[in-house]
mmCIF file of C-alpha atoms in Angstrom:
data_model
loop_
_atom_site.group_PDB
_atom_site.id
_atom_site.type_symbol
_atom_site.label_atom_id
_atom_site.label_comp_id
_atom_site.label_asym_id
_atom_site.label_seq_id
_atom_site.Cartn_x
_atom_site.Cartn_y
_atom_site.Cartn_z
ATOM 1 C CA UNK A 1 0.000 0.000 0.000
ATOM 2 C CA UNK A 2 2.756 2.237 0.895
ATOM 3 C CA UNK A 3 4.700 1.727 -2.295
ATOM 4 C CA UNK A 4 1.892 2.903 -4.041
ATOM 5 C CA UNK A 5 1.552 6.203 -2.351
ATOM 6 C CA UNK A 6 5.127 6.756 -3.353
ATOM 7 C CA UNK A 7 5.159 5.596 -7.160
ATOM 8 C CA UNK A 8 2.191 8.303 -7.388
ATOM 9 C CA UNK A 9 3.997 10.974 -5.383
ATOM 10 C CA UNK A 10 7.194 9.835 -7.902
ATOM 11 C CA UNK A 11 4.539 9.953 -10.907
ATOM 12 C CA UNK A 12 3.236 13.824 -9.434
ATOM 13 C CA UNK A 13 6.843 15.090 -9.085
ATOM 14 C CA UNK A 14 7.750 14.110 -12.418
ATOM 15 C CA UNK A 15 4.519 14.791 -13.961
ATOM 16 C CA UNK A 16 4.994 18.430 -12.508
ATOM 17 C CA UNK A 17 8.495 18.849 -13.731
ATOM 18 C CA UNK A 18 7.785 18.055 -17.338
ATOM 19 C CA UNK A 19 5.338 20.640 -16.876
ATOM 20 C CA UNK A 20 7.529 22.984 -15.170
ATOM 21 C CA UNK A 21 10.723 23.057 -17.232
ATOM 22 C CA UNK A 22 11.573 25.326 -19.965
ATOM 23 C CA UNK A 23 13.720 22.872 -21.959
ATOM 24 C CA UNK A 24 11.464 20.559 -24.101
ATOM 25 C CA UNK A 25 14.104 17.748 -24.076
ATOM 26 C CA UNK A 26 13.387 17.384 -20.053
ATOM 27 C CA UNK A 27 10.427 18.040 -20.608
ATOM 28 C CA UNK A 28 10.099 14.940 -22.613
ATOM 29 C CA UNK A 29 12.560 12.965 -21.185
ATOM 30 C CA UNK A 30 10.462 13.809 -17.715
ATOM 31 C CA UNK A 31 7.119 12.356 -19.226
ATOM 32 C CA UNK A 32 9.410 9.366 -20.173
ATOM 33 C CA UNK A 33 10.163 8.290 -16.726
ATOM 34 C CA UNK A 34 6.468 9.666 -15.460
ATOM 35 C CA UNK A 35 5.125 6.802 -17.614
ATOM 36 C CA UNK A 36 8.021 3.903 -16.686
ATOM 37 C CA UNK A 37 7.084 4.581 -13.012
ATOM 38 C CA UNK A 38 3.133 3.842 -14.130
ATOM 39 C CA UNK A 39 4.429 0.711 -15.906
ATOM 40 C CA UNK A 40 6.181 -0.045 -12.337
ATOM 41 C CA UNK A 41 2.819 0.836 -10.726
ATOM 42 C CA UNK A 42 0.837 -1.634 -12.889
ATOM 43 C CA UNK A 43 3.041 -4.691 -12.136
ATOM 44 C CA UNK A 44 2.649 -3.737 -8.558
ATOM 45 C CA UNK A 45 -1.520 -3.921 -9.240
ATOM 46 C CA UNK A 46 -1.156 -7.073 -10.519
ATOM 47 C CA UNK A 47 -1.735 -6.434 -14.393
ATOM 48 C CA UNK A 48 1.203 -8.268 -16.121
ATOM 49 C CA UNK A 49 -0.387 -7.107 -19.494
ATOM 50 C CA UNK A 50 -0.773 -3.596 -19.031
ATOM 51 C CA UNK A 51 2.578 -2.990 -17.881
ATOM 52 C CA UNK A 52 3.860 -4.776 -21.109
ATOM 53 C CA UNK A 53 1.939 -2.831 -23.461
ATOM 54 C CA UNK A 54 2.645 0.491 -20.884
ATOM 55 C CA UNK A 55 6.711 0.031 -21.585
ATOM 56 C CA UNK A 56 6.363 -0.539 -25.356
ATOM 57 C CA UNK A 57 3.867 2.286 -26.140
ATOM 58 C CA UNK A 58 6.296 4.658 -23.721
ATOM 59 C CA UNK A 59 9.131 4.180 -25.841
ATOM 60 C CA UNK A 60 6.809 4.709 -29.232
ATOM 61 C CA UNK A 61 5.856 7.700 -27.493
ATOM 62 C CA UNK A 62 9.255 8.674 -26.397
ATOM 63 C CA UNK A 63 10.208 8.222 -29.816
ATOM 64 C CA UNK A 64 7.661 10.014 -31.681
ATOM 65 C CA UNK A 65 7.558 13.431 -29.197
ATOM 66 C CA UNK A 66 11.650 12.830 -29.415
ATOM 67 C CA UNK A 67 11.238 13.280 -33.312
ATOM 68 C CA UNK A 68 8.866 16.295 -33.372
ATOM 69 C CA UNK A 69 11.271 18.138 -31.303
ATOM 70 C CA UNK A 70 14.883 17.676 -32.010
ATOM 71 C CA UNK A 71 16.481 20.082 -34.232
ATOM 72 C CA UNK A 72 13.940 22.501 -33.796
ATOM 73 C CA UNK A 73 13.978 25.448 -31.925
ATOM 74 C CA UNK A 74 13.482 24.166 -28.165
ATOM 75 C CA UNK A 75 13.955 27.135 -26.225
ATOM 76 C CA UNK A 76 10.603 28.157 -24.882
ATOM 77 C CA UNK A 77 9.715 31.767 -24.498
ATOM 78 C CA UNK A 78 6.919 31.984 -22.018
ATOM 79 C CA UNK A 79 7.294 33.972 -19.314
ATOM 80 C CA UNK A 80 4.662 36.702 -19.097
ATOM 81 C CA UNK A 81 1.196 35.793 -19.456
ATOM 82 C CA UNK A 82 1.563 32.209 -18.953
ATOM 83 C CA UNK A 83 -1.537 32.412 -16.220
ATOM 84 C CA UNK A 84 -3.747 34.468 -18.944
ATOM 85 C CA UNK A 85 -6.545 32.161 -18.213
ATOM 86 C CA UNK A 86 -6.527 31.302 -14.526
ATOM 87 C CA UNK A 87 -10.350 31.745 -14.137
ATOM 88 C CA UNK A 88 -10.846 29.355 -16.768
ATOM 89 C CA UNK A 89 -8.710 26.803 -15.272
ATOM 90 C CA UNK A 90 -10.319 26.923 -11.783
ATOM 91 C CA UNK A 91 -13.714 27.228 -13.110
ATOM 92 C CA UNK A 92 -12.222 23.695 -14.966
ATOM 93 C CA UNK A 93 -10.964 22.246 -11.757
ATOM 94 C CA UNK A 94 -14.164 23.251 -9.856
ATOM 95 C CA UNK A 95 -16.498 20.853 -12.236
ATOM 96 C CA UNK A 96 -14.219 18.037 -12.218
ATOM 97 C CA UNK A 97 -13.412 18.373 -8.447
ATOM 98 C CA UNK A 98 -17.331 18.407 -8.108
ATOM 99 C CA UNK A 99 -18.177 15.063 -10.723
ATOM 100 C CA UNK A 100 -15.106 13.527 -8.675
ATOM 101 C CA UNK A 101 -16.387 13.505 -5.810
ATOM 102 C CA UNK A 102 -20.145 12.803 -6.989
ATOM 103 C CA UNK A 103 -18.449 9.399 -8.584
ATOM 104 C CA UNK A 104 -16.172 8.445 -6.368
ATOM 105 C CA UNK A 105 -18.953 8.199 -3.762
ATOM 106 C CA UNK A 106 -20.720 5.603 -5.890
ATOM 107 C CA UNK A 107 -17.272 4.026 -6.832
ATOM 108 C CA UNK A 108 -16.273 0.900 -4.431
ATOM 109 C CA UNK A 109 -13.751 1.582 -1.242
ATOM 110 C CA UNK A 110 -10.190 0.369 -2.581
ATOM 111 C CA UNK A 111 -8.861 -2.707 -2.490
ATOM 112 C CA UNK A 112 -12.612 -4.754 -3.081
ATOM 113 C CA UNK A 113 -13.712 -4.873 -6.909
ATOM 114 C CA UNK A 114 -17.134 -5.008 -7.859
ATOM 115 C CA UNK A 115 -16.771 -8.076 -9.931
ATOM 116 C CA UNK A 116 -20.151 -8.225 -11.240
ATOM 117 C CA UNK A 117 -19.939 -9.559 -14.973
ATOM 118 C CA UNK A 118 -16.169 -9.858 -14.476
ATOM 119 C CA UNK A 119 -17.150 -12.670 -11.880
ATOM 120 C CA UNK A 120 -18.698 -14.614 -14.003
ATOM 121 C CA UNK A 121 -15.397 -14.412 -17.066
ATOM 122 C CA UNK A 122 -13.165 -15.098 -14.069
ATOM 123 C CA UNK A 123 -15.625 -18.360 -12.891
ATOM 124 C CA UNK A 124 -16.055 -19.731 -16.855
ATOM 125 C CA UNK A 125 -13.177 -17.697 -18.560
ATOM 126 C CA UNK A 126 -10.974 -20.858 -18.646
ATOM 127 C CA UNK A 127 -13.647 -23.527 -19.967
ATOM 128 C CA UNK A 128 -15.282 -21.247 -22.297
ATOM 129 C CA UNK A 129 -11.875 -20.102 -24.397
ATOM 130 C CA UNK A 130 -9.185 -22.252 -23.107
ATOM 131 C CA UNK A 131 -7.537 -19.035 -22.322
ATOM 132 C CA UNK A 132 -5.353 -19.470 -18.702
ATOM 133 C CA UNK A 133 -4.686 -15.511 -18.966
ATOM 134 C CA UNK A 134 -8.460 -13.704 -18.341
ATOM 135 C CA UNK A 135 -7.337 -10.596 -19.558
ATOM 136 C CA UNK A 136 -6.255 -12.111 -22.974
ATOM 137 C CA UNK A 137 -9.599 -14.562 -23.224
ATOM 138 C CA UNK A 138 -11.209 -10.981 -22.090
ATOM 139 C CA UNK A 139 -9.572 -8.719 -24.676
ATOM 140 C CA UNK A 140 -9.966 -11.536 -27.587
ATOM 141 C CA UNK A 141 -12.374 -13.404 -27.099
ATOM 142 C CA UNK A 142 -15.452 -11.944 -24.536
ATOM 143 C CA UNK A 143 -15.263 -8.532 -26.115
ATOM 144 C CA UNK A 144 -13.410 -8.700 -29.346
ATOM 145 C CA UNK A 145 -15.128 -6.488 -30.867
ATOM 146 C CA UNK A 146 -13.635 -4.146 -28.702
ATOM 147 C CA UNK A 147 -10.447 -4.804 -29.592
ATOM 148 C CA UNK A 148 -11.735 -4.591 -33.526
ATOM 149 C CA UNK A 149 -12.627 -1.157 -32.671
ATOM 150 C CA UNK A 150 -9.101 -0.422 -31.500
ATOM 151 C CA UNK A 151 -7.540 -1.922 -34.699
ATOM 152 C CA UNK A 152 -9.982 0.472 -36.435
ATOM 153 C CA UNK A 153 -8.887 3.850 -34.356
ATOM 154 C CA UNK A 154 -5.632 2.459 -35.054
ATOM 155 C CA UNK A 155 -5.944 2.357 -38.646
ATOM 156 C CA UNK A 156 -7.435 5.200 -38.738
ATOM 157 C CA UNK A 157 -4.896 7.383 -36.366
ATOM 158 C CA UNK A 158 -1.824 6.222 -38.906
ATOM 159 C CA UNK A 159 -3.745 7.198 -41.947
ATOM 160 C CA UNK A 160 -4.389 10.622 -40.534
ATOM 161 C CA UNK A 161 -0.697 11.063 -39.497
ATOM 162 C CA UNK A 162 -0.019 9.820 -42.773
ATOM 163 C CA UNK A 163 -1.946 12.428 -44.348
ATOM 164 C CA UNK A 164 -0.399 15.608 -42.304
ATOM 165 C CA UNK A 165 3.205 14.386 -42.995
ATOM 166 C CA UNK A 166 2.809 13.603 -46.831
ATOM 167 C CA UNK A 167 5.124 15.443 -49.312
ATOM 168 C CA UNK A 168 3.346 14.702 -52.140
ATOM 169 C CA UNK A 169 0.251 17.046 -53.562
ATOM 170 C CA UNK A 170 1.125 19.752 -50.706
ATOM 171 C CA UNK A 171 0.947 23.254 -52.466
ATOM 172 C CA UNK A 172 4.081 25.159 -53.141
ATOM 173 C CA UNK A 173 4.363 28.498 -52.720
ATOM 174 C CA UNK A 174 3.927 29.475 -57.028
ATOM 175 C CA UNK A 175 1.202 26.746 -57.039
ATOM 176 C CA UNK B 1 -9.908 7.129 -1.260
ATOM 177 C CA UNK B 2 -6.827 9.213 -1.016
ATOM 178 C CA UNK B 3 -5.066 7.791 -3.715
ATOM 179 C CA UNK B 4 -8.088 8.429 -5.962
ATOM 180 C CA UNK B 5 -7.544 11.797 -5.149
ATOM 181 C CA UNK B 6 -4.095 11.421 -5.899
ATOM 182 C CA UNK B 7 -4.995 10.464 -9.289
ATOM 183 C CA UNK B 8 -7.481 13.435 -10.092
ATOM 184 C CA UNK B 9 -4.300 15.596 -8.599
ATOM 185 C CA UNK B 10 -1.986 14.106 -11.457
ATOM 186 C CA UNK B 11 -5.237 14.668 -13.817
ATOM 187 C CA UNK B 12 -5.285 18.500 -12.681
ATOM 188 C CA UNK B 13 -1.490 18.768 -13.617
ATOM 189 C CA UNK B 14 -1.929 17.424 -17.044
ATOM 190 C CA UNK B 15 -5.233 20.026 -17.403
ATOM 191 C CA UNK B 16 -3.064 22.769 -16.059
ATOM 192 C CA UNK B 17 -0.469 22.203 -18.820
ATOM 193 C CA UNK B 18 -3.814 22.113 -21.304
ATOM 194 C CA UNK B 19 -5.055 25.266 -20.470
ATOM 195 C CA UNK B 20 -2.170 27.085 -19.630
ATOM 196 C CA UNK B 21 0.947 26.438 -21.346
ATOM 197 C CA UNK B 22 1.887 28.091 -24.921
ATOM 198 C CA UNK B 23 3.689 25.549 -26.580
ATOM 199 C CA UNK B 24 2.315 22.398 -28.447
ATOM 200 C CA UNK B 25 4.670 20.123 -27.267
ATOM 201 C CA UNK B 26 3.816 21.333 -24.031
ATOM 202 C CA UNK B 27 0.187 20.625 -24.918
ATOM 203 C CA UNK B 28 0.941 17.418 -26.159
ATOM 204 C CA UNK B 29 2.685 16.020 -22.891
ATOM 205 C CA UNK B 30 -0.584 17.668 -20.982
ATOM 206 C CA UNK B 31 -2.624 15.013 -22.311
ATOM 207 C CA UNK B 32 -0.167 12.191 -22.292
ATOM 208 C CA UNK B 33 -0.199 13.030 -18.049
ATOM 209 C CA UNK B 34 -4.305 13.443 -18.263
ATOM 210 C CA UNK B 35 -4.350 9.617 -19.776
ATOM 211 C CA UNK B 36 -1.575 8.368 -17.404
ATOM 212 C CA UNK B 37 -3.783 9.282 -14.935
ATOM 213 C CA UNK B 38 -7.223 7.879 -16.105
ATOM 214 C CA UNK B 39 -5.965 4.356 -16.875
ATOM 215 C CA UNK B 40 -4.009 4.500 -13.443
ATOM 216 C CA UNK B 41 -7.537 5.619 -11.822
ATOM 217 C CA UNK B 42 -9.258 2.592 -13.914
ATOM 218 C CA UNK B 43 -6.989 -0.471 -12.418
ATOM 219 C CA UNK B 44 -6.831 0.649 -9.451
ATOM 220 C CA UNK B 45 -10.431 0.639 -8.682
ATOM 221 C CA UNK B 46 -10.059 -2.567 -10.123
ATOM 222 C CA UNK B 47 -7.675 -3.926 -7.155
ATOM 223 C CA UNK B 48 -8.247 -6.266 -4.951
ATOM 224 C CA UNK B 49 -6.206 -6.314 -1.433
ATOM 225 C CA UNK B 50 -3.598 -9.086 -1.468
ATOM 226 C CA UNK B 51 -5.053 -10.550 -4.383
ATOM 227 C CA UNK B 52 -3.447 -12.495 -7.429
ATOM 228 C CA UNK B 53 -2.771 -11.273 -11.428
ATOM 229 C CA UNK B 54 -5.807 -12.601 -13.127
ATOM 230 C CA UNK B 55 -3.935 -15.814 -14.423
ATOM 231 C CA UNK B 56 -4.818 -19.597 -13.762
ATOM 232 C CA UNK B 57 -1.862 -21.941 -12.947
ATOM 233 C CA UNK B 58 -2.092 -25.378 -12.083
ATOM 234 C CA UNK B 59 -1.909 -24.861 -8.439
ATOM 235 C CA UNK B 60 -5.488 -22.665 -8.485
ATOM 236 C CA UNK B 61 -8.373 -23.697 -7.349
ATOM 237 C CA UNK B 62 -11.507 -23.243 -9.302
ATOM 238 C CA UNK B 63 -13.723 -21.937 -6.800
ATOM 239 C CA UNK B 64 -10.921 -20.110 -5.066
ATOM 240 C CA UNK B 65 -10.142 -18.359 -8.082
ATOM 241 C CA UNK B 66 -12.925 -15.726 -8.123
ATOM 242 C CA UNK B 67 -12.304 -14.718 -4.569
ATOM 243 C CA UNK B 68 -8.436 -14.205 -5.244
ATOM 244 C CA UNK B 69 -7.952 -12.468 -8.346
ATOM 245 C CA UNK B 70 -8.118 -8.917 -8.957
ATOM 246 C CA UNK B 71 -10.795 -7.266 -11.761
ATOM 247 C CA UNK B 72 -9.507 -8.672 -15.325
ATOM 248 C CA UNK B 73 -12.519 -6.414 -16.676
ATOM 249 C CA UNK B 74 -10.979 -2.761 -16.462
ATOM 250 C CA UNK B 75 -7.667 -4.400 -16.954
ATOM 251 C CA UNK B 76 -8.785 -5.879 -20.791
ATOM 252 C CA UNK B 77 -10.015 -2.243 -21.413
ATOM 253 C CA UNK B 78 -6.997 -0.298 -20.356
ATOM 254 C CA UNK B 79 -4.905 -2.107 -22.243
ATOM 255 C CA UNK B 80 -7.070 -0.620 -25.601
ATOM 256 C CA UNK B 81 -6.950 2.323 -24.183
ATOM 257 C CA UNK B 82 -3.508 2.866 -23.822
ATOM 258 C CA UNK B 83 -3.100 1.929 -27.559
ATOM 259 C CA UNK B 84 -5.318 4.445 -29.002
ATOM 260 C CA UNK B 85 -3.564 6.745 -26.221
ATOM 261 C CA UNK B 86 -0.521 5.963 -28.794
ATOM 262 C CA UNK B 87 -2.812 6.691 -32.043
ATOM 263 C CA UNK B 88 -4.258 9.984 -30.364
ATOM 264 C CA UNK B 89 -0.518 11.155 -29.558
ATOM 265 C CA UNK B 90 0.929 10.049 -32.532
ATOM 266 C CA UNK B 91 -1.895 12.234 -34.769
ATOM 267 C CA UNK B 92 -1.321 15.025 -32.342
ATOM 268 C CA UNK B 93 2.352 15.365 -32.786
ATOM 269 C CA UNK B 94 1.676 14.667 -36.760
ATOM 270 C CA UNK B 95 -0.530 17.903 -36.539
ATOM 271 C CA UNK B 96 2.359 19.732 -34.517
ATOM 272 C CA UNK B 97 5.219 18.749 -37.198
ATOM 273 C CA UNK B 98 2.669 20.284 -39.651
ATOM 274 C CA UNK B 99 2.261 24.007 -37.777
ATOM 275 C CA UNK B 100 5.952 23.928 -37.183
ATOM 276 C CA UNK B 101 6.551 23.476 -41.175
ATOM 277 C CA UNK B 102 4.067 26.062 -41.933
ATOM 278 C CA UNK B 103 4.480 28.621 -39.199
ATOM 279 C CA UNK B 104 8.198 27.739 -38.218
ATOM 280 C CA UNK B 105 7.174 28.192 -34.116
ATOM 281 C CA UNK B 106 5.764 25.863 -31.855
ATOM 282 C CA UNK B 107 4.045 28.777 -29.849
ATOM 283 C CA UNK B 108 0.372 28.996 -30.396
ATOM 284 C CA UNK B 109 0.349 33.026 -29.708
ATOM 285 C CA UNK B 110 2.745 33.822 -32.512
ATOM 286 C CA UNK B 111 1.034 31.330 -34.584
ATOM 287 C CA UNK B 112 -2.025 32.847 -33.564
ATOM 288 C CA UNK B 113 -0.853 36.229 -34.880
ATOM 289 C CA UNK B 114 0.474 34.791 -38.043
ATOM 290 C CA UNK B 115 -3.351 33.153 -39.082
ATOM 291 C CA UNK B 116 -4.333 33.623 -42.357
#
């Protein structure tokens, strides 16, 4: 329980630094180890899976944000009117400090799961796919097309990227 | 209950960098911390005190099993969220490489003033 408490304070600290800092490099390099420390975190929940996929989409992201940034101009000039919209923000923090606390009274004390349909994958999860990991015989089987929605976003995420970063038909500036 | 709160504290840091930061990388890493925090808010209400990674070995007991292992349901659907988490970024920082070609800043007030 106490190691918990600390990988979040670790994942606040770091999370505030890569806010904070007026280098983009740390900045990214910051949000790097904010989300090893949540792969750390999972293991500790017990999700094997998660943490796996955590530590490989970290480094894509590491990679990607690394790529967008370097060789470009990563000084930052902010400064004076970084706080332009403080009302908005606290009006912001006010609603979801208010829906917080509106769901988290309806959300189970920690540390005893609701397990209502989950109960019943965990009791025929094995029989029913042949699946010894219930996440996977979850994720592939129970709800696949779940997961055929996320090969879809997928799909469709890379073909948008695709399309900004294309060389080809972009207008020059004599047409 | 505290470390819910803990969570929505990470979630206000990511919003903070939202809302108030100027550049897009900056923006970017706002809502990488905003996810972070969601999934880490979905397993753990998923968690089960002393309880076991939602995988049968040969030593488990069938009826045990329920009463030991933690939620696999919010587990399964983190894990596709955390993918698309890596789509949305991905198109996000696509979209910044683009402004940067075109407007040669990453700060949204100057490219603000240059519209048009």
């Amino acid at each position: 329980m106490l190691e918990l408490y600390v990988l979040l304070g670790l994942m606040i600290l770091g999370a505030i630094i890569a806010v904070e800092t007026r280098e983009l490099l740390s900045s990214i390099i910051s949000i790097g180890a904010v989300g090893f420390i949540l792969c750390v975190a999972f293991l500790r929940l017990h999700a094997p899976d998660i943490a796996i996929t955590q530590l490989v989409v970290e480094v894509a992201v590491l990679i990607v944000l690394i790529r967008a940034t370097i060789g470009r101009d990563t000084a930052i000039t902010s400064g004076r009117g970084e706080f332009r919209s403080i009302a908005l923000l606290t009006g912001l923090v006010a609603v979801i400090v208010f829906f917080a606390a509106m769901g988290l009274r309806c959300a189970p004390p920690f540390g005893e799961p609701l397990l209502t349909v989950s109960g019943t994958y965990l009791e025929t999860g094995l029989e029913k796919t042949g699946a010894a990991n219930i996440v996977s015989s979850v994720l592939l089987d129970f709800r696949a097309y779940d997961t055929l929605g996320e090969v879809t976003v997928l799909f469709a995420s890379v073909a948008g990227a695709l399309l900004f970063l294309r060389k080809k038909g972009k207008k020059t500036e004599n047409g | 209950m505290i470390i819910y709160l803990l969570c929505f504290v990470l979630f206000g840091i990511g919003l903070h960098a939202v809302v108030n930061k100027k550049n897009l990388i900056k923006i970017v890493v706002g809502v990488a911390i905003m996810e972070y925090s969601m999934n880490l808010l979905l397993v753990l209400i998923g968690y089960r005190m002393g309880g076991v990674a939602p995988i049968i070995d040969r030593e488990t007991v069938a009826g045990e099993f329920v009463r030991l292992s933690v939620d696999p349901l919010p587990q399964a659907m983190v894990l596709t969220s955390i993918v698309i988490g890596l789509g949305v970024i991905s198109l996000m920082v696509s979209v910044c490489i683009r402004l940067y070609e075109k407007y040669g800043t990453f700060d949204i007030t100057k490219i603000k003033e240059l519209r048009g």
